[in-house]
């Protein structure tokens, strides 16, 4: 799991920055500023899953430890899937309605046409909706410790998403709207693949999975706690980008976002370890093995400290 998480996250990070020079060359620095702005919007929108992604990871790990049954987990996944579908539709609508105001009153574009920005942001709403689904299925697969499979899907998706977009902007005149349309289509393929992987990992139990308010309520307290943590983390890591998208010219904001993306490489020191150890921590908690948990925690805390340094 650890090797696949490092390989998968590393490859996805490489694909996220490798083609940036081509995007800037063929689309222009202002267009890349719009790409960065949508990434910031996406970061804030993803908290609207109300902490359900980490809740799914925890419940999937509890299922592996025998603390949850298969029917419950299937119902929980289906319930979150349906809830996220409704939220995704609202996000698409909200961003489509807000796109003209963002294009004319928030960002400071000098060369990029307003209608191009508006169209790109509208398509970007569909991209964010796809990322919602991708997040919940990825969280479920991580909790089930199907991490190698999940990373394989993620790496393939990042390659198609980044490489395909680079070819599209270099060989066609579809511009920024075409870039976002490609990204949304690649994300849709990723969602289909990850959903299929979850379905294979959670076989039918005599009845179809169904929407269950009781299943949602059972994880509500934990999910709300994770939501609070996510909000605080977003304020700490994204507030600068929100302010600068308003204060800086769009081309300068694009440069800032490029630097911010490169800086994310530091996260690779610890994030794959956290993903790897979390299901095991849940398993040890479920078994009541406090001594084993303490030993496991301190061992990996030392590894994270060394790698980060």
PDB file of C-alpha atoms in Angstrom:
ATOM      1  CA  UNK A   1       0.000   0.000   0.000  1.00  0.00           C
ATOM      2  CA  UNK A   2       2.765   2.434   0.925  1.00  0.00           C
ATOM      3  CA  UNK A   3       4.701   1.861  -2.304  1.00  0.00           C
ATOM      4  CA  UNK A   4       1.571   2.211  -4.430  1.00  0.00           C
ATOM      5  CA  UNK A   5       0.530   5.393  -2.598  1.00  0.00           C
ATOM      6  CA  UNK A   6       3.918   7.011  -3.158  1.00  0.00           C
ATOM      7  CA  UNK A   7       3.986   5.900  -6.784  1.00  0.00           C
ATOM      8  CA  UNK A   8       0.392   6.935  -7.435  1.00  0.00           C
ATOM      9  CA  UNK A   9       0.541  10.297  -5.674  1.00  0.00           C
ATOM     10  CA  UNK A  10       3.942  11.024  -7.179  1.00  0.00           C
ATOM     11  CA  UNK A  11       2.753  10.292 -10.690  1.00  0.00           C
ATOM     12  CA  UNK A  12      -0.411  12.345 -10.238  1.00  0.00           C
ATOM     13  CA  UNK A  13       1.661  15.248  -8.914  1.00  0.00           C
ATOM     14  CA  UNK A  14       4.039  14.959 -11.875  1.00  0.00           C
ATOM     15  CA  UNK A  15       1.161  14.969 -14.338  1.00  0.00           C
ATOM     16  CA  UNK A  16      -0.348  18.019 -12.624  1.00  0.00           C
ATOM     17  CA  UNK A  17       2.769  20.142 -13.224  1.00  0.00           C
ATOM     18  CA  UNK A  18       4.478  18.551 -16.238  1.00  0.00           C
ATOM     19  CA  UNK A  19       2.169  20.091 -18.818  1.00  0.00           C
ATOM     20  CA  UNK A  20       1.754  23.516 -17.228  1.00  0.00           C
ATOM     21  CA  UNK A  21       4.344  25.137 -19.554  1.00  0.00           C
ATOM     22  CA  UNK A  22       2.332  23.887 -22.547  1.00  0.00           C
ATOM     23  CA  UNK A  23      -0.913  25.200 -21.080  1.00  0.00           C
ATOM     24  CA  UNK A  24       0.662  28.617 -20.537  1.00  0.00           C
ATOM     25  CA  UNK A  25       2.253  28.615 -23.993  1.00  0.00           C
ATOM     26  CA  UNK A  26      -0.896  27.731 -25.937  1.00  0.00           C
ATOM     27  CA  UNK A  27      -3.603  29.187 -23.698  1.00  0.00           C
ATOM     28  CA  UNK A  28      -1.735  32.110 -22.140  1.00  0.00           C
ATOM     29  CA  UNK A  29      -0.989  33.042 -18.517  1.00  0.00           C
ATOM     30  CA  UNK A  30      -4.460  34.515 -17.985  1.00  0.00           C
ATOM     31  CA  UNK A  31      -6.089  31.238 -18.985  1.00  0.00           C
ATOM     32  CA  UNK A  32      -3.886  29.404 -16.542  1.00  0.00           C
ATOM     33  CA  UNK A  33      -5.060  31.878 -13.932  1.00  0.00           C
ATOM     34  CA  UNK A  34      -8.633  30.713 -14.618  1.00  0.00           C
ATOM     35  CA  UNK A  35      -7.479  27.092 -14.245  1.00  0.00           C
ATOM     36  CA  UNK A  36      -5.966  28.001 -10.876  1.00  0.00           C
ATOM     37  CA  UNK A  37      -9.097  29.878  -9.808  1.00  0.00           C
ATOM     38  CA  UNK A  38     -11.288  26.874 -10.581  1.00  0.00           C
ATOM     39  CA  UNK A  39      -8.939  24.697  -8.523  1.00  0.00           C
ATOM     40  CA  UNK A  40      -9.488  27.053  -5.569  1.00  0.00           C
ATOM     41  CA  UNK A  41     -13.269  26.982  -6.074  1.00  0.00           C
ATOM     42  CA  UNK A  42     -13.108  23.198  -6.231  1.00  0.00           C
ATOM     43  CA  UNK A  43     -11.184  23.058  -2.933  1.00  0.00           C
ATOM     44  CA  UNK A  44     -13.950  24.991  -1.183  1.00  0.00           C
ATOM     45  CA  UNK A  45     -16.773  23.120  -2.894  1.00  0.00           C
ATOM     46  CA  UNK A  46     -15.423  19.719  -1.867  1.00  0.00           C
ATOM     47  CA  UNK A  47     -16.165  20.464   1.790  1.00  0.00           C
ATOM     48  CA  UNK A  48     -19.833  20.258   0.838  1.00  0.00           C
ATOM     49  CA  UNK A  49     -19.666  16.485   1.117  1.00  0.00           C
ATOM     50  CA  UNK A  50     -19.971  17.267   4.861  1.00  0.00           C
ATOM     51  CA  UNK A  51     -17.085  15.004   5.850  1.00  0.00           C
ATOM     52  CA  UNK A  52     -18.575  11.932   4.191  1.00  0.00           C
ATOM     53  CA  UNK A  53     -15.395  10.963   2.307  1.00  0.00           C
ATOM     54  CA  UNK A  54     -13.303  10.385   5.469  1.00  0.00           C
ATOM     55  CA  UNK A  55     -16.371   8.807   7.074  1.00  0.00           C
ATOM     56  CA  UNK A  56     -16.551   6.295   4.216  1.00  0.00           C
ATOM     57  CA  UNK A  57     -12.849   5.526   4.618  1.00  0.00           C
ATOM     58  CA  UNK A  58     -13.364   4.850   8.326  1.00  0.00           C
ATOM     59  CA  UNK A  59     -16.487   2.717   7.850  1.00  0.00           C
ATOM     60  CA  UNK A  60     -14.849   0.687   5.078  1.00  0.00           C
ATOM     61  CA  UNK A  61     -11.896   0.009   7.401  1.00  0.00           C
ATOM     62  CA  UNK A  62     -14.322  -0.985  10.178  1.00  0.00           C
ATOM     63  CA  UNK A  63     -15.989  -3.394   7.744  1.00  0.00           C
ATOM     64  CA  UNK A  64     -12.611  -5.008   7.062  1.00  0.00           C
ATOM     65  CA  UNK A  65     -12.055  -5.427  10.803  1.00  0.00           C
ATOM     66  CA  UNK A  66     -15.464  -7.100  11.178  1.00  0.00           C
ATOM     67  CA  UNK A  67     -17.082  -4.241  13.105  1.00  0.00           C
ATOM     68  CA  UNK A  68     -19.488  -3.362  10.249  1.00  0.00           C
ATOM     69  CA  UNK A  69     -21.457  -5.715   8.023  1.00  0.00           C
ATOM     70  CA  UNK A  70     -21.512  -5.670   4.239  1.00  0.00           C
ATOM     71  CA  UNK A  71     -25.152  -4.588   3.911  1.00  0.00           C
ATOM     72  CA  UNK A  72     -24.560  -1.516   6.070  1.00  0.00           C
ATOM     73  CA  UNK A  73     -21.516  -0.411   4.093  1.00  0.00           C
ATOM     74  CA  UNK A  74     -23.264  -0.908   0.741  1.00  0.00           C
ATOM     75  CA  UNK A  75     -26.220   1.167   1.961  1.00  0.00           C
ATOM     76  CA  UNK A  76     -23.904   3.884   3.269  1.00  0.00           C
ATOM     77  CA  UNK A  77     -22.019   4.120  -0.022  1.00  0.00           C
ATOM     78  CA  UNK A  78     -25.283   4.300  -1.974  1.00  0.00           C
ATOM     79  CA  UNK A  79     -26.699   6.934   0.395  1.00  0.00           C
ATOM     80  CA  UNK A  80     -23.622   9.143   0.103  1.00  0.00           C
ATOM     81  CA  UNK A  81     -23.576   8.620  -3.651  1.00  0.00           C
ATOM     82  CA  UNK A  82     -27.158   9.850  -4.013  1.00  0.00           C
ATOM     83  CA  UNK A  83     -26.607  12.785  -1.653  1.00  0.00           C
ATOM     84  CA  UNK A  84     -23.458  13.833  -3.509  1.00  0.00           C
ATOM     85  CA  UNK A  85     -25.331  13.558  -6.794  1.00  0.00           C
ATOM     86  CA  UNK A  86     -27.828  16.141  -5.578  1.00  0.00           C
ATOM     87  CA  UNK A  87     -25.054  18.411  -4.314  1.00  0.00           C
ATOM     88  CA  UNK A  88     -23.218  18.067  -7.609  1.00  0.00           C
ATOM     89  CA  UNK A  89     -26.281  19.183  -9.553  1.00  0.00           C
ATOM     90  CA  UNK A  90     -26.618  22.228  -7.293  1.00  0.00           C
ATOM     91  CA  UNK A  91     -22.946  23.110  -7.794  1.00  0.00           C
ATOM     92  CA  UNK A  92     -23.265  22.930 -11.581  1.00  0.00           C
ATOM     93  CA  UNK A  93     -26.282  25.236 -11.434  1.00  0.00           C
ATOM     94  CA  UNK A  94     -24.706  27.638  -8.922  1.00  0.00           C
ATOM     95  CA  UNK A  95     -21.458  28.012 -10.865  1.00  0.00           C
ATOM     96  CA  UNK A  96     -23.327  28.501 -14.140  1.00  0.00           C
ATOM     97  CA  UNK A  97     -25.337  31.325 -12.539  1.00  0.00           C
ATOM     98  CA  UNK A  98     -22.313  32.879 -10.838  1.00  0.00           C
ATOM     99  CA  UNK A  99     -19.918  32.621 -13.807  1.00  0.00           C
ATOM    100  CA  UNK A 100     -20.861  35.978 -15.430  1.00  0.00           C
ATOM    101  CA  UNK A 101     -20.398  37.859 -12.143  1.00  0.00           C
ATOM    102  CA  UNK A 102     -17.058  36.149 -11.460  1.00  0.00           C
ATOM    103  CA  UNK A 103     -15.846  36.956 -14.979  1.00  0.00           C
ATOM    104  CA  UNK A 104     -16.831  40.615 -14.874  1.00  0.00           C
ATOM    105  CA  UNK A 105     -16.681  41.686 -11.229  1.00  0.00           C
ATOM    106  CA  UNK A 106     -14.165  39.480  -9.403  1.00  0.00           C
ATOM    107  CA  UNK A 107     -11.173  38.630 -11.575  1.00  0.00           C
ATOM    108  CA  UNK A 108      -9.051  41.178 -13.420  1.00  0.00           C
ATOM    109  CA  UNK A 109      -8.691  39.833 -16.962  1.00  0.00           C
ATOM    110  CA  UNK A 110      -7.049  42.073 -19.558  1.00  0.00           C
ATOM    111  CA  UNK A 111      -6.856  39.913 -22.679  1.00  0.00           C
ATOM    112  CA  UNK A 112      -9.082  36.877 -22.141  1.00  0.00           C
ATOM    113  CA  UNK A 113     -12.642  37.449 -23.486  1.00  0.00           C
ATOM    114  CA  UNK A 114     -15.416  37.536 -20.892  1.00  0.00           C
ATOM    115  CA  UNK A 115     -17.523  34.958 -22.746  1.00  0.00           C
ATOM    116  CA  UNK A 116     -14.568  32.538 -22.795  1.00  0.00           C
ATOM    117  CA  UNK A 117     -14.153  32.870 -19.034  1.00  0.00           C
ATOM    118  CA  UNK A 118     -17.889  32.437 -18.449  1.00  0.00           C
ATOM    119  CA  UNK A 119     -18.097  29.314 -20.632  1.00  0.00           C
ATOM    120  CA  UNK A 120     -15.011  27.790 -19.021  1.00  0.00           C
ATOM    121  CA  UNK A 121     -16.332  28.337 -15.485  1.00  0.00           C
ATOM    122  CA  UNK A 122     -19.710  26.866 -16.429  1.00  0.00           C
ATOM    123  CA  UNK A 123     -18.080  23.711 -17.777  1.00  0.00           C
ATOM    124  CA  UNK A 124     -15.874  23.713 -14.696  1.00  0.00           C
ATOM    125  CA  UNK A 125     -18.977  23.170 -12.558  1.00  0.00           C
ATOM    126  CA  UNK A 126     -19.410  19.770 -14.197  1.00  0.00           C
ATOM    127  CA  UNK A 127     -15.750  18.995 -13.515  1.00  0.00           C
ATOM    128  CA  UNK A 128     -16.196  19.786  -9.812  1.00  0.00           C
ATOM    129  CA  UNK A 129     -19.270  17.538  -9.662  1.00  0.00           C
ATOM    130  CA  UNK A 130     -17.244  14.650 -11.110  1.00  0.00           C
ATOM    131  CA  UNK A 131     -14.507  15.253  -8.532  1.00  0.00           C
ATOM    132  CA  UNK A 132     -17.149  14.903  -5.790  1.00  0.00           C
ATOM    133  CA  UNK A 133     -17.949  11.374  -6.925  1.00  0.00           C
ATOM    134  CA  UNK A 134     -14.285  10.550  -7.464  1.00  0.00           C
ATOM    135  CA  UNK A 135     -13.533  11.600  -3.887  1.00  0.00           C
ATOM    136  CA  UNK A 136     -16.139   9.354  -2.238  1.00  0.00           C
ATOM    137  CA  UNK A 137     -15.209   6.270  -4.256  1.00  0.00           C
ATOM    138  CA  UNK A 138     -11.494   6.883  -3.697  1.00  0.00           C
ATOM    139  CA  UNK A 139     -12.119   7.181   0.050  1.00  0.00           C
ATOM    140  CA  UNK A 140     -14.058   3.905   0.067  1.00  0.00           C
ATOM    141  CA  UNK A 141     -11.319   2.038  -1.825  1.00  0.00           C
ATOM    142  CA  UNK A 142      -8.655   3.371   0.533  1.00  0.00           C
ATOM    143  CA  UNK A 143     -10.619   2.164   3.541  1.00  0.00           C
ATOM    144  CA  UNK A 144     -11.020  -1.263   1.947  1.00  0.00           C
ATOM    145  CA  UNK A 145      -7.241  -1.275   1.412  1.00  0.00           C
ATOM    146  CA  UNK A 146      -7.669  -1.587  -2.344  1.00  0.00           C
ATOM    147  CA  UNK A 147      -5.101   1.174  -2.513  1.00  0.00           C
ATOM    148  CA  UNK A 148      -2.931  -0.246  -5.304  1.00  0.00           C
ATOM    149  CA  UNK A 149      -5.979  -0.553  -7.555  1.00  0.00           C
ATOM    150  CA  UNK A 150      -7.180   2.945  -6.650  1.00  0.00           C
ATOM    151  CA  UNK A 151      -3.746   4.430  -7.315  1.00  0.00           C
ATOM    152  CA  UNK A 152      -3.549   2.648 -10.638  1.00  0.00           C
ATOM    153  CA  UNK A 153      -6.854   4.161 -11.703  1.00  0.00           C
ATOM    154  CA  UNK A 154      -5.764   7.574 -10.424  1.00  0.00           C
ATOM    155  CA  UNK A 155      -2.427   7.447 -12.250  1.00  0.00           C
ATOM    156  CA  UNK A 156      -4.065   6.413 -15.521  1.00  0.00           C
ATOM    157  CA  UNK A 157      -6.646   9.160 -15.104  1.00  0.00           C
ATOM    158  CA  UNK A 158      -3.977  11.795 -14.410  1.00  0.00           C
ATOM    159  CA  UNK A 159      -2.117  10.747 -17.551  1.00  0.00           C
ATOM    160  CA  UNK A 160      -5.224  10.940 -19.710  1.00  0.00           C
ATOM    161  CA  UNK A 161      -6.311  14.179 -18.059  1.00  0.00           C
ATOM    162  CA  UNK A 162      -2.968  15.970 -18.355  1.00  0.00           C
ATOM    163  CA  UNK A 163      -1.550  14.506 -21.553  1.00  0.00           C
ATOM    164  CA  UNK A 164      -4.838  14.653 -23.415  1.00  0.00           C
ATOM    165  CA  UNK A 165      -5.420  18.260 -22.400  1.00  0.00           C
ATOM    166  CA  UNK A 166      -1.906  19.204 -23.551  1.00  0.00           C
ATOM    167  CA  UNK A 167      -2.498  17.622 -26.967  1.00  0.00           C
ATOM    168  CA  UNK A 168      -5.896  19.270 -27.226  1.00  0.00           C
ATOM    169  CA  UNK A 169      -4.658  22.817 -26.554  1.00  0.00           C
ATOM    170  CA  UNK A 170      -1.630  22.309 -28.810  1.00  0.00           C
ATOM    171  CA  UNK A 171      -3.454  20.811 -31.793  1.00  0.00           C
ATOM    172  CA  UNK A 172      -6.881  22.484 -31.723  1.00  0.00           C
ATOM    173  CA  UNK A 173      -8.305  25.962 -31.256  1.00  0.00           C
ATOM    174  CA  UNK A 174     -10.844  24.855 -28.648  1.00  0.00           C
ATOM    175  CA  UNK A 175      -9.066  26.986 -26.070  1.00  0.00           C
ATOM    176  CA  UNK A 176      -9.961  27.159 -22.398  1.00  0.00           C
ATOM    177  CA  UNK A 177     -13.526  25.743 -22.704  1.00  0.00           C
ATOM    178  CA  UNK A 178     -12.114  22.742 -24.580  1.00  0.00           C
ATOM    179  CA  UNK A 179      -9.527  22.244 -21.850  1.00  0.00           C
ATOM    180  CA  UNK A 180     -12.194  22.075 -19.146  1.00  0.00           C
ATOM    181  CA  UNK A 181     -14.445  19.860 -21.268  1.00  0.00           C
ATOM    182  CA  UNK A 182     -11.602  17.365 -21.635  1.00  0.00           C
ATOM    183  CA  UNK A 183     -10.897  17.475 -17.915  1.00  0.00           C
ATOM    184  CA  UNK A 184     -14.566  16.813 -17.125  1.00  0.00           C
ATOM    185  CA  UNK A 185     -14.725  13.886 -19.573  1.00  0.00           C
ATOM    186  CA  UNK A 186     -11.556  12.332 -18.100  1.00  0.00           C
ATOM    187  CA  UNK A 187     -12.984  12.720 -14.595  1.00  0.00           C
ATOM    188  CA  UNK A 188     -16.202  10.999 -15.694  1.00  0.00           C
ATOM    189  CA  UNK A 189     -14.180   7.998 -16.911  1.00  0.00           C
ATOM    190  CA  UNK A 190     -12.356   7.950 -13.570  1.00  0.00           C
ATOM    191  CA  UNK A 191     -15.637   7.951 -11.657  1.00  0.00           C
ATOM    192  CA  UNK A 192     -16.960   5.043 -13.744  1.00  0.00           C
ATOM    193  CA  UNK A 193     -13.772   3.036 -13.133  1.00  0.00           C
ATOM    194  CA  UNK A 194     -13.678   3.720  -9.396  1.00  0.00           C
ATOM    195  CA  UNK A 195     -17.370   2.999  -8.964  1.00  0.00           C
ATOM    196  CA  UNK A 196     -16.862  -0.315 -10.722  1.00  0.00           C
ATOM    197  CA  UNK A 197     -13.942  -1.128  -8.417  1.00  0.00           C
ATOM    198  CA  UNK A 198     -16.094  -0.389  -5.349  1.00  0.00           C
ATOM    199  CA  UNK A 199     -18.905  -2.579  -6.720  1.00  0.00           C
ATOM    200  CA  UNK A 200     -16.495  -5.484  -7.194  1.00  0.00           C
ATOM    201  CA  UNK A 201     -15.120  -5.047  -3.676  1.00  0.00           C
ATOM    202  CA  UNK A 202     -18.625  -4.942  -2.145  1.00  0.00           C
ATOM    203  CA  UNK A 203     -20.621  -7.752  -3.797  1.00  0.00           C
ATOM    204  CA  UNK A 204     -24.404  -7.984  -3.579  1.00  0.00           C
ATOM    205  CA  UNK A 205     -25.853  -9.409  -0.348  1.00  0.00           C
ATOM    206  CA  UNK A 206     -29.233 -10.629  -1.537  1.00  0.00           C
ATOM    207  CA  UNK A 207     -30.793  -7.218  -2.084  1.00  0.00           C
ATOM    208  CA  UNK A 208     -29.783  -4.047  -3.899  1.00  0.00           C
ATOM    209  CA  UNK A 209     -28.065  -1.305  -1.965  1.00  0.00           C
ATOM    210  CA  UNK A 210     -30.531   1.421  -0.969  1.00  0.00           C
ATOM    211  CA  UNK A 211     -30.690   4.912   0.437  1.00  0.00           C
ATOM    212  CA  UNK A 212     -30.556   4.694   4.232  1.00  0.00           C
ATOM    213  CA  UNK A 213     -31.068   7.747   6.468  1.00  0.00           C
ATOM    214  CA  UNK A 214     -30.120   5.555   9.435  1.00  0.00           C
ATOM    215  CA  UNK A 215     -26.730   4.769   7.886  1.00  0.00           C
ATOM    216  CA  UNK A 216     -26.082   8.473   7.308  1.00  0.00           C
ATOM    217  CA  UNK A 217     -27.102   9.337  10.871  1.00  0.00           C
ATOM    218  CA  UNK A 218     -24.770   6.696  12.286  1.00  0.00           C
ATOM    219  CA  UNK A 219     -21.722   8.491  10.838  1.00  0.00           C
ATOM    220  CA  UNK A 220     -23.095  12.022  11.199  1.00  0.00           C
ATOM    221  CA  UNK A 221     -21.148  13.055  14.304  1.00  0.00           C
ATOM    222  CA  UNK A 222     -17.815  11.856  12.930  1.00  0.00           C
ATOM    223  CA  UNK A 223     -18.524  13.418   9.516  1.00  0.00           C
ATOM    224  CA  UNK A 224     -19.363  16.809  11.034  1.00  0.00           C
ATOM    225  CA  UNK A 225     -16.129  16.741  13.027  1.00  0.00           C
ATOM    226  CA  UNK A 226     -14.182  16.056   9.846  1.00  0.00           C
ATOM    227  CA  UNK A 227     -16.102  18.869   8.146  1.00  0.00           C
ATOM    228  CA  UNK A 228     -14.944  21.312  10.828  1.00  0.00           C
ATOM    229  CA  UNK A 229     -11.330  20.201  10.347  1.00  0.00           C
ATOM    230  CA  UNK A 230     -11.672  20.568   6.557  1.00  0.00           C
ATOM    231  CA  UNK A 231     -13.033  24.111   6.876  1.00  0.00           C
ATOM    232  CA  UNK A 232     -10.144  25.181   9.120  1.00  0.00           C
ATOM    233  CA  UNK A 233      -7.621  23.547   6.781  1.00  0.00           C
ATOM    234  CA  UNK A 234      -9.108  25.312   3.765  1.00  0.00           C
ATOM    235  CA  UNK A 235      -8.940  28.681   5.495  1.00  0.00           C
ATOM    236  CA  UNK A 236      -5.278  28.036   6.325  1.00  0.00           C
ATOM    237  CA  UNK A 237      -4.275  26.838   2.852  1.00  0.00           C
ATOM    238  CA  UNK A 238      -6.605  28.552   0.373  1.00  0.00           C
ATOM    239  CA  UNK A 239      -7.487  31.991   1.758  1.00  0.00           C
ATOM    240  CA  UNK A 240      -4.389  33.546   0.175  1.00  0.00           C
ATOM    241  CA  UNK A 241      -5.482  32.312  -3.248  1.00  0.00           C
ATOM    242  CA  UNK A 242      -9.019  33.633  -2.836  1.00  0.00           C
ATOM    243  CA  UNK A 243      -7.741  37.100  -1.922  1.00  0.00           C
ATOM    244  CA  UNK A 244      -5.060  37.201  -4.611  1.00  0.00           C
ATOM    245  CA  UNK A 245      -7.509  36.125  -7.321  1.00  0.00           C
ATOM    246  CA  UNK A 246      -9.230  39.427  -6.583  1.00  0.00           C
ATOM    247  CA  UNK A 247      -6.187  41.632  -5.931  1.00  0.00           C
ATOM    248  CA  UNK A 248      -3.759  40.530  -8.651  1.00  0.00           C
ATOM    249  CA  UNK A 249      -4.037  40.819 -12.445  1.00  0.00           C
ATOM    250  CA  UNK A 250      -5.087  37.455 -13.852  1.00  0.00           C
ATOM    251  CA  UNK A 251      -1.703  36.702 -15.471  1.00  0.00           C
ATOM    252  CA  UNK A 252       0.152  37.325 -12.187  1.00  0.00           C
ATOM    253  CA  UNK A 253      -2.342  35.152 -10.322  1.00  0.00           C
ATOM    254  CA  UNK A 254      -1.602  32.377 -12.820  1.00  0.00           C
ATOM    255  CA  UNK A 255       2.106  32.640 -11.982  1.00  0.00           C
ATOM    256  CA  UNK A 256       1.310  32.460  -8.267  1.00  0.00           C
ATOM    257  CA  UNK A 257      -0.819  29.333  -8.797  1.00  0.00           C
ATOM    258  CA  UNK A 258       2.011  27.680 -10.738  1.00  0.00           C
ATOM    259  CA  UNK A 259       4.356  28.249  -7.792  1.00  0.00           C
ATOM    260  CA  UNK A 260       1.702  26.977  -5.374  1.00  0.00           C
ATOM    261  CA  UNK A 261       1.313  23.765  -7.395  1.00  0.00           C
ATOM    262  CA  UNK A 262       5.054  23.160  -7.335  1.00  0.00           C
ATOM    263  CA  UNK A 263       5.103  23.718  -3.557  1.00  0.00           C
ATOM    264  CA  UNK A 264       2.518  20.942  -3.151  1.00  0.00           C
ATOM    265  CA  UNK A 265       5.316  18.478  -3.866  1.00  0.00           C
ATOM    266  CA  UNK A 266       6.287  18.826  -0.192  1.00  0.00           C
ATOM    267  CA  UNK A 267       2.998  17.191   0.740  1.00  0.00           C
ATOM    268  CA  UNK A 268       4.218  13.998  -0.927  1.00  0.00           C
ATOM    269  CA  UNK A 269       6.527  13.444   2.053  1.00  0.00           C
ATOM    270  CA  UNK A 270       3.675  12.570   4.409  1.00  0.00           C
ATOM    271  CA  UNK A 271       0.314  12.292   2.608  1.00  0.00           C
ATOM    272  CA  UNK A 272       0.863   8.757   1.190  1.00  0.00           C
ATOM    273  CA  UNK A 273       1.836   7.512   4.665  1.00  0.00           C
ATOM    274  CA  UNK A 274      -1.287   8.995   6.212  1.00  0.00           C
ATOM    275  CA  UNK A 275      -3.427   7.288   3.578  1.00  0.00           C
ATOM    276  CA  UNK A 276      -1.653   3.990   4.182  1.00  0.00           C
ATOM    277  CA  UNK A 277      -1.782   3.883   7.985  1.00  0.00           C
ATOM    278  CA  UNK A 278      -5.271   5.290   8.571  1.00  0.00           C
ATOM    279  CA  UNK A 279      -7.210   2.045   7.859  1.00  0.00           C
ATOM    280  CA  UNK A 280      -4.807   0.156  10.141  1.00  0.00           C
ATOM    281  CA  UNK A 281      -5.337   2.700  12.921  1.00  0.00           C
ATOM    282  CA  UNK A 282      -9.103   2.181  12.594  1.00  0.00           C
ATOM    283  CA  UNK A 283      -8.604  -1.598  12.707  1.00  0.00           C
ATOM    284  CA  UNK A 284      -6.483  -1.401  15.875  1.00  0.00           C
ATOM    285  CA  UNK A 285      -9.067   0.901  17.470  1.00  0.00           C
ATOM    286  CA  UNK A 286     -11.860  -1.533  16.585  1.00  0.00           C
ATOM    287  CA  UNK A 287      -9.918  -4.400  18.180  1.00  0.00           C
ATOM    288  CA  UNK A 288      -9.251  -2.389  21.353  1.00  0.00           C
ATOM    289  CA  UNK A 289      -5.488  -2.956  20.999  1.00  0.00           C
ATOM    290  CA  UNK A 290      -4.288   0.247  22.696  1.00  0.00           C
ATOM    291  CA  UNK A 291      -0.683  -0.920  23.100  1.00  0.00           C
ATOM    292  CA  UNK A 292      -0.435  -1.977  19.475  1.00  0.00           C
ATOM    293  CA  UNK A 293      -2.004   1.306  18.414  1.00  0.00           C
ATOM    294  CA  UNK A 294       0.508   3.369  20.416  1.00  0.00           C
ATOM    295  CA  UNK A 295       3.461   1.421  18.995  1.00  0.00           C
ATOM    296  CA  UNK A 296       2.116   1.678  15.446  1.00  0.00           C
ATOM    297  CA  UNK A 297       1.396   5.401  15.757  1.00  0.00           C
ATOM    298  CA  UNK A 298       4.796   6.360  17.140  1.00  0.00           C
ATOM    299  CA  UNK A 299       6.666   4.274  14.573  1.00  0.00           C
ATOM    300  CA  UNK A 300       4.999   6.014  11.648  1.00  0.00           C
ATOM    301  CA  UNK A 301       5.144   9.442  13.296  1.00  0.00           C
ATOM    302  CA  UNK A 302       8.933   9.070  13.320  1.00  0.00           C
ATOM    303  CA  UNK A 303       8.952   8.101   9.643  1.00  0.00           C
ATOM    304  CA  UNK A 304       6.832  11.142   8.709  1.00  0.00           C
ATOM    305  CA  UNK A 305       9.113  13.430  10.729  1.00  0.00           C
ATOM    306  CA  UNK A 306      12.242  12.112   8.975  1.00  0.00           C
ATOM    307  CA  UNK A 307      10.742  12.319   5.487  1.00  0.00           C
ATOM    308  CA  UNK A 308       9.374  15.816   6.018  1.00  0.00           C
ATOM    309  CA  UNK A 309      12.728  17.053   7.344  1.00  0.00           C
TER     310      UNK A 309
END
